[in-house]
PDB file of C-alpha atoms in Angstrom:
ATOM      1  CA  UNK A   1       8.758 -17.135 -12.185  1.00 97.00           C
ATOM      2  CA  UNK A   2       9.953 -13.475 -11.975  1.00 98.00           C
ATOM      3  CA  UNK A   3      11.885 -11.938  -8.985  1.00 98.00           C
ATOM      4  CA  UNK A   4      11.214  -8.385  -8.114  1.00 98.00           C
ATOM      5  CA  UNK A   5      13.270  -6.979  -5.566  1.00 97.00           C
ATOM      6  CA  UNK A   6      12.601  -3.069  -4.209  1.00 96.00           C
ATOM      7  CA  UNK A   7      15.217  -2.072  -1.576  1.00 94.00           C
ATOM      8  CA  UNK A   8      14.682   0.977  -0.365  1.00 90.00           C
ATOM      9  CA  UNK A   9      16.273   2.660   2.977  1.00 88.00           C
ATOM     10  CA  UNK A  10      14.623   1.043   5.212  1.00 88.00           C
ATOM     11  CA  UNK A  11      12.934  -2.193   4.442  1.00 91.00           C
ATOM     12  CA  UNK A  12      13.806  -4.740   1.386  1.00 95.00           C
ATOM     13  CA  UNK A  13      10.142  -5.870  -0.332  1.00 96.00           C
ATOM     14  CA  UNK A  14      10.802  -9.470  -2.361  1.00 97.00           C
ATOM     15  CA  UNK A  15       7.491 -10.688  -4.627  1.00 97.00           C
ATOM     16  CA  UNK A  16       7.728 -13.407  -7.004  1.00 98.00           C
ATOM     17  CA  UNK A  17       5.679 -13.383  -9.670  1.00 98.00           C
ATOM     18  CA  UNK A  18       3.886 -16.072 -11.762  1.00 97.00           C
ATOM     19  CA  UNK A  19       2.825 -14.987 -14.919  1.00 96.00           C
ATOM     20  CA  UNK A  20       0.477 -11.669 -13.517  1.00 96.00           C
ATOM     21  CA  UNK A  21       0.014 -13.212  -9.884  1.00 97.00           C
ATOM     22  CA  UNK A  22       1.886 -12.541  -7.111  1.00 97.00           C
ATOM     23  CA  UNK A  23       2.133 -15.892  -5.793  1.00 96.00           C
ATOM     24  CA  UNK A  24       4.549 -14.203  -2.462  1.00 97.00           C
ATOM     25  CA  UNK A  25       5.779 -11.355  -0.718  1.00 97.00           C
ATOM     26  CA  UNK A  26       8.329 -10.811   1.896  1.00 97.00           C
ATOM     27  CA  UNK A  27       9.766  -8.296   3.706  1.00 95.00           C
ATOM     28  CA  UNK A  28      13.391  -7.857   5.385  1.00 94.00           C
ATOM     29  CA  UNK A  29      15.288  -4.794   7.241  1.00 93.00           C
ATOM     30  CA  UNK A  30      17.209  -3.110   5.082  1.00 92.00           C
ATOM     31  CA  UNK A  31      21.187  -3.868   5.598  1.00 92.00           C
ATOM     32  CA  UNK A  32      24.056  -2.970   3.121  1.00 92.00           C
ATOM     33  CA  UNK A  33      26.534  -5.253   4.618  1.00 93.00           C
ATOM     34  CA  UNK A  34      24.216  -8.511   3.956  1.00 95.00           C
ATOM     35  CA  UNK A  35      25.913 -10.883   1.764  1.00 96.00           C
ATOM     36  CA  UNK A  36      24.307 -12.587  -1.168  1.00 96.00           C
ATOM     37  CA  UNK A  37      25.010 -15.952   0.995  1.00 97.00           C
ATOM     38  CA  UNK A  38      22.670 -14.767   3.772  1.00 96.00           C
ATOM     39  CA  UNK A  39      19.887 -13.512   1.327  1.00 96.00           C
ATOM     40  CA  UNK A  40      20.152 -16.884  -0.583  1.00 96.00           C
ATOM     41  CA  UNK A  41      19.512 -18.673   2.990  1.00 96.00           C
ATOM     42  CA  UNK A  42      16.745 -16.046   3.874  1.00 96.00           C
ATOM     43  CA  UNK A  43      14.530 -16.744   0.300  1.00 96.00           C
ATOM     44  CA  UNK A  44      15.303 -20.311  -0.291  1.00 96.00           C
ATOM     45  CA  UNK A  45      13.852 -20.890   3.045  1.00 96.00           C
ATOM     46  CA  UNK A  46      10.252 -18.831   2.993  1.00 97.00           C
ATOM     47  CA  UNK A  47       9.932 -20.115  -0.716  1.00 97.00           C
ATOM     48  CA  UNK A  48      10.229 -23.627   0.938  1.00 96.00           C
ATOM     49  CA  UNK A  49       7.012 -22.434   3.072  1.00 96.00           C
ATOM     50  CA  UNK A  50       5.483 -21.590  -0.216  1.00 95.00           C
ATOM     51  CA  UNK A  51       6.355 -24.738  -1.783  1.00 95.00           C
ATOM     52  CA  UNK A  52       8.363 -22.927  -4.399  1.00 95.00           C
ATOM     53  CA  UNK A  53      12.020 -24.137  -5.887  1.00 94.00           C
ATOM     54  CA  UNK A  54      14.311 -22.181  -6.441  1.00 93.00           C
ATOM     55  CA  UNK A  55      15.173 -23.464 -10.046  1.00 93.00           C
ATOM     56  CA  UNK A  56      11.704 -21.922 -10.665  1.00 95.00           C
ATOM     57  CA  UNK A  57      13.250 -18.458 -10.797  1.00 97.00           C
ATOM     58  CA  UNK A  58      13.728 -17.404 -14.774  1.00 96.00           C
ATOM     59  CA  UNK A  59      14.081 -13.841 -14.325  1.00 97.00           C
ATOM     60  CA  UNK A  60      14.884 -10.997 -11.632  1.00 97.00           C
ATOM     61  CA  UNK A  61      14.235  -7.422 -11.862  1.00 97.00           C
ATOM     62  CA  UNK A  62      15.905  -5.036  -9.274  1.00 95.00           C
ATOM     63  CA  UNK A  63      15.230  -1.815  -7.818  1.00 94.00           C
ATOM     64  CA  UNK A  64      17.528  -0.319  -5.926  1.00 92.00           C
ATOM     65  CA  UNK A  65      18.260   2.679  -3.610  1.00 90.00           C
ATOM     66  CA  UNK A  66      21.049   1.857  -1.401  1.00 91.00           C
ATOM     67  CA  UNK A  67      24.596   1.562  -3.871  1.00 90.00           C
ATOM     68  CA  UNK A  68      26.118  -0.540  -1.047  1.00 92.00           C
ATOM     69  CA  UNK A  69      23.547  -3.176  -1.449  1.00 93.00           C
ATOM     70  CA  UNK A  70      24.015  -3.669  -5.063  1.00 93.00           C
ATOM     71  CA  UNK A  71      26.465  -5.964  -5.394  1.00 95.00           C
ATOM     72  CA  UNK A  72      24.825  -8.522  -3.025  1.00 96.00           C
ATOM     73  CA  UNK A  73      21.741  -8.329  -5.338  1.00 96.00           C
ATOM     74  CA  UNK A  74      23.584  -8.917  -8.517  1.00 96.00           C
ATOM     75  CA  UNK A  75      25.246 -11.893  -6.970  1.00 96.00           C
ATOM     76  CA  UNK A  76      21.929 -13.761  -5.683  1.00 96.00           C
ATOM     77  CA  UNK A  77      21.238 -13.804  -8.880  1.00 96.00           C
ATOM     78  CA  UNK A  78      24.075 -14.292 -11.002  1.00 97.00           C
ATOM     79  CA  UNK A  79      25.917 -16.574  -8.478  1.00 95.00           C
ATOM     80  CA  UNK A  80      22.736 -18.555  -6.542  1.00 96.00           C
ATOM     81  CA  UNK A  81      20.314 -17.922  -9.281  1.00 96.00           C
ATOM     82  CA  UNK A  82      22.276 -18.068 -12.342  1.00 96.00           C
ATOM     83  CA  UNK A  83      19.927 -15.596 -13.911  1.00 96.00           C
ATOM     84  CA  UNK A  84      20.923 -11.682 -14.947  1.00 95.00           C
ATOM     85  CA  UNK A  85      19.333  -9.385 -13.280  1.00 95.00           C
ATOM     86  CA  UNK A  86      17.453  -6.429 -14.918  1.00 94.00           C
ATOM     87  CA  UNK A  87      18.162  -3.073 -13.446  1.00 90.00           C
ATOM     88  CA  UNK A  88      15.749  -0.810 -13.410  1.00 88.00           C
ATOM     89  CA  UNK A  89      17.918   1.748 -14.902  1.00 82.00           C
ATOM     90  CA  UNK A  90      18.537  -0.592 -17.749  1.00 83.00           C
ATOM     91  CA  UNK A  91      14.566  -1.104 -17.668  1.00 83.00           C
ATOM     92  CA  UNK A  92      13.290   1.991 -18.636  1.00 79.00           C
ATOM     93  CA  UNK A  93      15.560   2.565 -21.445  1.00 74.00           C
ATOM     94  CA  UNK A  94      12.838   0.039 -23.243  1.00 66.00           C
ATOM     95  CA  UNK A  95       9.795   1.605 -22.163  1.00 71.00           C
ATOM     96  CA  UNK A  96       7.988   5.414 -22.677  1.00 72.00           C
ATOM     97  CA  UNK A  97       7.800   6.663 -19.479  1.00 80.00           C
ATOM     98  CA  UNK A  98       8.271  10.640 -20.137  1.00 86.00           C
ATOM     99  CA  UNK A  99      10.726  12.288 -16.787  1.00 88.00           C
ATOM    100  CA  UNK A 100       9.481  15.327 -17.342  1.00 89.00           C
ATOM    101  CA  UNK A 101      12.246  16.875 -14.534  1.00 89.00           C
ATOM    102  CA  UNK A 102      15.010  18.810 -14.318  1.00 87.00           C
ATOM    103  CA  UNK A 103      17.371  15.972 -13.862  1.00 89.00           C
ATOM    104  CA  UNK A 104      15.665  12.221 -14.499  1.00 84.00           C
ATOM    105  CA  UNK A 105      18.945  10.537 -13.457  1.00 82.00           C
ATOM    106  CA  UNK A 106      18.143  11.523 -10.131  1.00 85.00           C
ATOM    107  CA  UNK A 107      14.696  10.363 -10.245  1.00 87.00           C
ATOM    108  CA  UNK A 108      14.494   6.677  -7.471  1.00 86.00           C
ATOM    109  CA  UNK A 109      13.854   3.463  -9.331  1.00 88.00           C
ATOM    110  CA  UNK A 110      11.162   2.807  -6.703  1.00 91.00           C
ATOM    111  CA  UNK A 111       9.456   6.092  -8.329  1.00 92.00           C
ATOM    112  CA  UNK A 112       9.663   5.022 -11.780  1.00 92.00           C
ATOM    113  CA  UNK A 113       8.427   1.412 -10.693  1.00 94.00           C
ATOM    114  CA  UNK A 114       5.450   3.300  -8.983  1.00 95.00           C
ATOM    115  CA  UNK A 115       4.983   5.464 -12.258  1.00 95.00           C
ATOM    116  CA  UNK A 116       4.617   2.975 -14.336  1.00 95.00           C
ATOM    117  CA  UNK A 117       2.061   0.223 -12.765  1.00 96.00           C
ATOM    118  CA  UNK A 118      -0.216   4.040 -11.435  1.00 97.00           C
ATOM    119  CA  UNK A 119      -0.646   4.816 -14.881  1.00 96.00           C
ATOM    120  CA  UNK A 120      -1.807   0.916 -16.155  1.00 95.00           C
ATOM    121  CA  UNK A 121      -4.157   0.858 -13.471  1.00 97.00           C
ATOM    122  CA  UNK A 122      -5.334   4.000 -12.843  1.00 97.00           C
ATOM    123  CA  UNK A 123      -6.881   6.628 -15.654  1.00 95.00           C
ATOM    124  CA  UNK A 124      -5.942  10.316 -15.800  1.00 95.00           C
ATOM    125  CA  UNK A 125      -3.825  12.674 -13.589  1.00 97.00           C
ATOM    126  CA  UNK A 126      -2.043  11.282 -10.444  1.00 98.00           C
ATOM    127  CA  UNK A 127      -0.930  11.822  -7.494  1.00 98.00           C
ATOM    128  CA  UNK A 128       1.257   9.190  -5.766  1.00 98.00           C
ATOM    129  CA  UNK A 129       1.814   8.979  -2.506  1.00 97.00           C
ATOM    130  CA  UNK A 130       5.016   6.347  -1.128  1.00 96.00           C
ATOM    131  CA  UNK A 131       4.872   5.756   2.865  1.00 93.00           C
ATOM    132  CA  UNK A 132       8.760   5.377   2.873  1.00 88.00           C
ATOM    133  CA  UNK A 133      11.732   6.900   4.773  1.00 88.00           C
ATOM    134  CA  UNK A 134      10.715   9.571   3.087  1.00 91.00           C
ATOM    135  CA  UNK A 135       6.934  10.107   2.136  1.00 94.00           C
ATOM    136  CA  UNK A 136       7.180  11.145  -1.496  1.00 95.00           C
ATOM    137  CA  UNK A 137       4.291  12.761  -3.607  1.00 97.00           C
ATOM    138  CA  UNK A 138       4.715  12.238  -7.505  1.00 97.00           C
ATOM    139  CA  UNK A 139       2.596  13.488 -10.268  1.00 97.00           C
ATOM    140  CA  UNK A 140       2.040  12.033 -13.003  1.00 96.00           C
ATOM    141  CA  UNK A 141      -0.023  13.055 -16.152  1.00 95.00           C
ATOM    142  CA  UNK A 142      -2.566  11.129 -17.966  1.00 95.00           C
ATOM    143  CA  UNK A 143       0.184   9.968 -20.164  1.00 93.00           C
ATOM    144  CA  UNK A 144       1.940   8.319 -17.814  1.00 93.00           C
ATOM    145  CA  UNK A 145       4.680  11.173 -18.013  1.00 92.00           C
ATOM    146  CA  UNK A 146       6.300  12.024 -14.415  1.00 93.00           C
ATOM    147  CA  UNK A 147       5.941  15.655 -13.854  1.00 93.00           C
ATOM    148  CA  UNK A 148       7.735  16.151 -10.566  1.00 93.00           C
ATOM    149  CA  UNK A 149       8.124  15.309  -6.792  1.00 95.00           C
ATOM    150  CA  UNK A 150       7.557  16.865  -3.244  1.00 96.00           C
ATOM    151  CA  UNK A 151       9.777  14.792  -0.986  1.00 95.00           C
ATOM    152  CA  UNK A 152       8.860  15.100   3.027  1.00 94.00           C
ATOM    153  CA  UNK A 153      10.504  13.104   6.132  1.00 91.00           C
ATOM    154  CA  UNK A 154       8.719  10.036   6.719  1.00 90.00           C
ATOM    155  CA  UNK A 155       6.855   9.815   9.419  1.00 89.00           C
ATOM    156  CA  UNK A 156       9.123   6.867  11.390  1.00 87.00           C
ATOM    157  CA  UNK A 157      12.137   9.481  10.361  1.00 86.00           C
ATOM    158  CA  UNK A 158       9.867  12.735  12.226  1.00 85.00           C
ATOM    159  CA  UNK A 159       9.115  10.540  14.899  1.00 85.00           C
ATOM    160  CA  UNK A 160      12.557   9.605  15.860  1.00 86.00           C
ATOM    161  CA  UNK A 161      14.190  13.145  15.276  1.00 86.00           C
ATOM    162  CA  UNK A 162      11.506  14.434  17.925  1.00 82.00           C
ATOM    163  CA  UNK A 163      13.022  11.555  20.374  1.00 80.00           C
ATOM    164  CA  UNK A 164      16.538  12.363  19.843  1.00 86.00           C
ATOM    165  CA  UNK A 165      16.343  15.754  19.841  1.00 85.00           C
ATOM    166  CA  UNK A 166      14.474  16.487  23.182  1.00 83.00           C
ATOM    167  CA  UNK A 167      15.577  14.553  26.146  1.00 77.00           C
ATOM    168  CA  UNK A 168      12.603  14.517  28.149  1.00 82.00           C
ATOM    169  CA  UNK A 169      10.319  13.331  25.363  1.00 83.00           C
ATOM    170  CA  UNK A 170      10.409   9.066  25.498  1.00 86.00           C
ATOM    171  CA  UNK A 171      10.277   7.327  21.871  1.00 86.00           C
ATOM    172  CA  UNK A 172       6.632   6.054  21.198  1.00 87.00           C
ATOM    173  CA  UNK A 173       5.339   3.666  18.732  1.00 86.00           C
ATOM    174  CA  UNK A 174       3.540   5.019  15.553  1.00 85.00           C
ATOM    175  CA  UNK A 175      -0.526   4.925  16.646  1.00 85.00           C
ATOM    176  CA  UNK A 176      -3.716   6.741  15.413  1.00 88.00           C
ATOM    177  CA  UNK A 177      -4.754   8.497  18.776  1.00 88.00           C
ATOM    178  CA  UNK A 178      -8.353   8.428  20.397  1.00 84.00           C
ATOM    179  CA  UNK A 179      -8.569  12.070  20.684  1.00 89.00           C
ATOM    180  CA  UNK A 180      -6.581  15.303  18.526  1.00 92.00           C
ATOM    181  CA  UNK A 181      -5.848  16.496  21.907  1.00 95.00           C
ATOM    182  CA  UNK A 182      -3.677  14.902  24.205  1.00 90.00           C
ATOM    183  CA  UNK A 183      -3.699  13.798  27.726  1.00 91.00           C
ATOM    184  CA  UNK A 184      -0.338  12.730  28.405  1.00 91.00           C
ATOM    185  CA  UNK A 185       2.964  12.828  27.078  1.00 90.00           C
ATOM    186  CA  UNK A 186       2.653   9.691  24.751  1.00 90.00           C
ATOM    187  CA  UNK A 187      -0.518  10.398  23.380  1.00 91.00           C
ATOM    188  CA  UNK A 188       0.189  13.850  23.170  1.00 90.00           C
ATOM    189  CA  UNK A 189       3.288  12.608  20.659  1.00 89.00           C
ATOM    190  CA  UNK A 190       1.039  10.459  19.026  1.00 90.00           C
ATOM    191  CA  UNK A 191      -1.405  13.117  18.049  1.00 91.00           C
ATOM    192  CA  UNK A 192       0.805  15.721  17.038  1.00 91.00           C
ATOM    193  CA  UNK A 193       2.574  13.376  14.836  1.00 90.00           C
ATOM    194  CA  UNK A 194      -0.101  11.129  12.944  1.00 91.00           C
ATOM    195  CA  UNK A 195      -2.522  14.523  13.047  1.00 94.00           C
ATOM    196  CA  UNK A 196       0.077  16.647  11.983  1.00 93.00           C
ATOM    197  CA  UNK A 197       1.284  14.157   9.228  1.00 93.00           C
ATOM    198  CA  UNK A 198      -2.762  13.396   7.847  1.00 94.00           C
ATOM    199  CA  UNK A 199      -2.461  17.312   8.432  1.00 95.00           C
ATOM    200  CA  UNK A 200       1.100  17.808   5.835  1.00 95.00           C
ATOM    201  CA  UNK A 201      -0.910  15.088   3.436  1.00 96.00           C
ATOM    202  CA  UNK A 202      -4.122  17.125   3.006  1.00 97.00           C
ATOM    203  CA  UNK A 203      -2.347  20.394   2.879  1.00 97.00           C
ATOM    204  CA  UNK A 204       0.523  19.587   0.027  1.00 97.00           C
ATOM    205  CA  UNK A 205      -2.930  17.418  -1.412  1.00 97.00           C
ATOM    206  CA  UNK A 206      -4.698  20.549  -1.918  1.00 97.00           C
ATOM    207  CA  UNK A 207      -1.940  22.704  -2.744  1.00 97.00           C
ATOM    208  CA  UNK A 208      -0.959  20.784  -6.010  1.00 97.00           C
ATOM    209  CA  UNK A 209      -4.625  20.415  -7.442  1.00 97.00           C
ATOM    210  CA  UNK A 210      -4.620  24.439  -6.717  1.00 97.00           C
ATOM    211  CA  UNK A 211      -1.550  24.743  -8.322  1.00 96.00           C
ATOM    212  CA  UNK A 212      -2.467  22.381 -11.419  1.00 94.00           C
ATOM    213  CA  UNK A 213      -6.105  23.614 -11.779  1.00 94.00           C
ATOM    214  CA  UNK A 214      -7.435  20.150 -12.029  1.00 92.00           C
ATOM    215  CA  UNK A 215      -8.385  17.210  -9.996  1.00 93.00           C
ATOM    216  CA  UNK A 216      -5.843  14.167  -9.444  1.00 97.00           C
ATOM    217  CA  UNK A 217      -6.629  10.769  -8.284  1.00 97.00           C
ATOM    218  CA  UNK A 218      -4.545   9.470  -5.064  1.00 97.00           C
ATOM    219  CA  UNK A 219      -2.798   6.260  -4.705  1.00 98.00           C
ATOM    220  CA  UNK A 220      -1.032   5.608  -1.634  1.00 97.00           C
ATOM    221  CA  UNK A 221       1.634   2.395  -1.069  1.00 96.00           C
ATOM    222  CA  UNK A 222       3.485   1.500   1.385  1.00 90.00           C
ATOM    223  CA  UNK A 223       3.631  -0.409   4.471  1.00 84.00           C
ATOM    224  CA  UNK A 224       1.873   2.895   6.453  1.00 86.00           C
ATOM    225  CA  UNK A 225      -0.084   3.529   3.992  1.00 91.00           C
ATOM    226  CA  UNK A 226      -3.482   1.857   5.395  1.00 89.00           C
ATOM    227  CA  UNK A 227      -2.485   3.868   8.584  1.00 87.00           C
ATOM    228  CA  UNK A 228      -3.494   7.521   6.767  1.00 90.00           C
ATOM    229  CA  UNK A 229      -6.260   6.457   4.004  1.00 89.00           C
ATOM    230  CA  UNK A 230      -8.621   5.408   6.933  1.00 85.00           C
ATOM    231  CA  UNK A 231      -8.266   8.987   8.327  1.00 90.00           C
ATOM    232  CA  UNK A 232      -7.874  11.155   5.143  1.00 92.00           C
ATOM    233  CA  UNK A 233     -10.478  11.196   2.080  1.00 93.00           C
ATOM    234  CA  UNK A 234      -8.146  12.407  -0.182  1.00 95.00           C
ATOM    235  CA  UNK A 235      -6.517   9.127  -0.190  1.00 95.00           C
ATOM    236  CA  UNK A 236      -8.888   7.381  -3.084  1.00 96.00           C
ATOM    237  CA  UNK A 237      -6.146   3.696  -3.414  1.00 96.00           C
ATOM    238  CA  UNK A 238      -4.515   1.483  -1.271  1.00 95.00           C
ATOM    239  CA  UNK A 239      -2.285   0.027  -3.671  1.00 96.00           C
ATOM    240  CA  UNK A 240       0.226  -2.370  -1.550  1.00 94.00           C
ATOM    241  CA  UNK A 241       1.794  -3.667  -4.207  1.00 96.00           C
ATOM    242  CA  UNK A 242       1.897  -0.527  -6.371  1.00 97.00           C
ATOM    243  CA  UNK A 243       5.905  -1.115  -6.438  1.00 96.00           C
ATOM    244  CA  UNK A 244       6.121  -4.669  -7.368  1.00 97.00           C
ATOM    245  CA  UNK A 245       3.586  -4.620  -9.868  1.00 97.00           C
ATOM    246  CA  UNK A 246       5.572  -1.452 -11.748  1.00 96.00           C
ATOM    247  CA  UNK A 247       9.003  -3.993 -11.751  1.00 97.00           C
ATOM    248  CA  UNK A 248       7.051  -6.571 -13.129  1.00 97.00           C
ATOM    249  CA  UNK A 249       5.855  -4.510 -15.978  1.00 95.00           C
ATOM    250  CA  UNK A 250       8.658  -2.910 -16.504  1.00 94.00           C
ATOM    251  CA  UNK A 251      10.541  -6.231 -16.819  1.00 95.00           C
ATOM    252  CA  UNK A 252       7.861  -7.466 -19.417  1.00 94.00           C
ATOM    253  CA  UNK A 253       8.298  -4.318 -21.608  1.00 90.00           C
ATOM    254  CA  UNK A 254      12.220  -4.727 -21.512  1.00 89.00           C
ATOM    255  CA  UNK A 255      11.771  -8.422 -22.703  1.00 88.00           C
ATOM    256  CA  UNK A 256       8.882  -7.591 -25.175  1.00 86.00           C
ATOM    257  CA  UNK A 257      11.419  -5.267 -27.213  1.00 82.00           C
ATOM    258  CA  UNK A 258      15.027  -7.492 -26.827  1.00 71.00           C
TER     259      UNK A 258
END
């Protein structure tokens, strides 16, 4: 079985993968100072849930956002797993994916994951759209090359900021509102900030097909992601497991050319 791990800023997405099936998923916060002990503890014990040993673990594939976190990932696997783990980084150097940017070193390993499994499921020009600490929009043409990135707070990030930032305004819990138009404080918040973000989605949307001169599919992923494509037709996928699905490839192209 393969290990894919995508830690991003927030939130820490595990899959394991049997052959092309994701037999699990799990999800935990986010914490640099984690040791390799306590996420050894943490997956041993859902993959019990699952029925899964851990000796059934041949491979790992990592992608990675926070440096601090690193070293607890290459442990788990070295140390608990006894496997090496593929970087992403070290990934990509095996496959074709164009970074057509001004600097691809500074392009997320979450991005090129989400790159990757877009273009093998998808056909022509994309737009992808990752529900993250930051809500990112990449495009990517119907080669599969990435062609560039408009990176916007995410909407937990706006949400809080408004919070902290104005003392009389209470912290509220992400919702979609009844009505655009608020009664009260709270559902005032609401609708300002889940209209106003459906409102940012549509807008930048519409501003890169302009800018393009062609039409581009949408993918969304991410945990909010179900949130905005109800609301917004300019969402076309739900793709959950855009992320994991891109590490698993991405693995399998590294190991097809060793």
């Amino acid at each position: 079985m393969l290990l894919t791990i995508d830690s991003g800023n927030t939130n820490c997405v595990v899959g394991l993968y049997e052959g092309e099936t994701l037999r699990a998923k799990w999800r935990i916060a986010t914490e640099p100072r984690r040791t390799s002990d306590e996420y050894v503890v943490w997956l041993t014990s859902l993959m019990a849930l699952e029925g899964i040993e851990r000796s059934a673990i041949r491979g790992a594939i990592v992608s990675n956002v926070v440096p601090a976190a690193q070293r607890a990932f290459d442990r788990l696997c070295r140390h608990h797993l006894g496997i090496e783990p593929l970087a992403v980084e070290q990934a990509i150097r095996s496959t074709d994916v164009p970074l057509r940017v001004a600097r691809p070193e500074q392009v997320g390993a979450d991005r090129i994951a989400n790159a990757v499994a877009a273009h093998a499921a998808y056909e022509g020009a994309l737009i992808v759209i990752d529900f993250g600490t930051a809500t990112t929009f990449d495009v990517i043409d119907p080669d599969g090359g990435l062609e560039g990135v408009i990176i916007a707070p995410g909407i937990n990030l706006s949400m809080e900021a408004l919070y902290q930032a104005a003392a009389r305004l209470p912290r509220v819990p992400l919702a979609k509102p009844e009505r655009i138009v608020g009664t009260d404080t709270v559902s005032a918040m609401q609708s300002g900030v889940y209209w106003g973000y459906v409102g940012l989605i549509e807008g930048l949307i519409a501003r890169i097909k302009a800018e393009r001169g062609q039409d581009l599919t949408t993918v969304a992923t991410g945990g909010l992601a179900p949130l905005f494509e109800q609301s917004s037709a300019e969402i076309h996928h739900d793709d959950p497991d855009l992320t994991l699905r891109g590490l698993r490839l991405l693995y399998e192209a590294d190991r097809a050319r060793s």
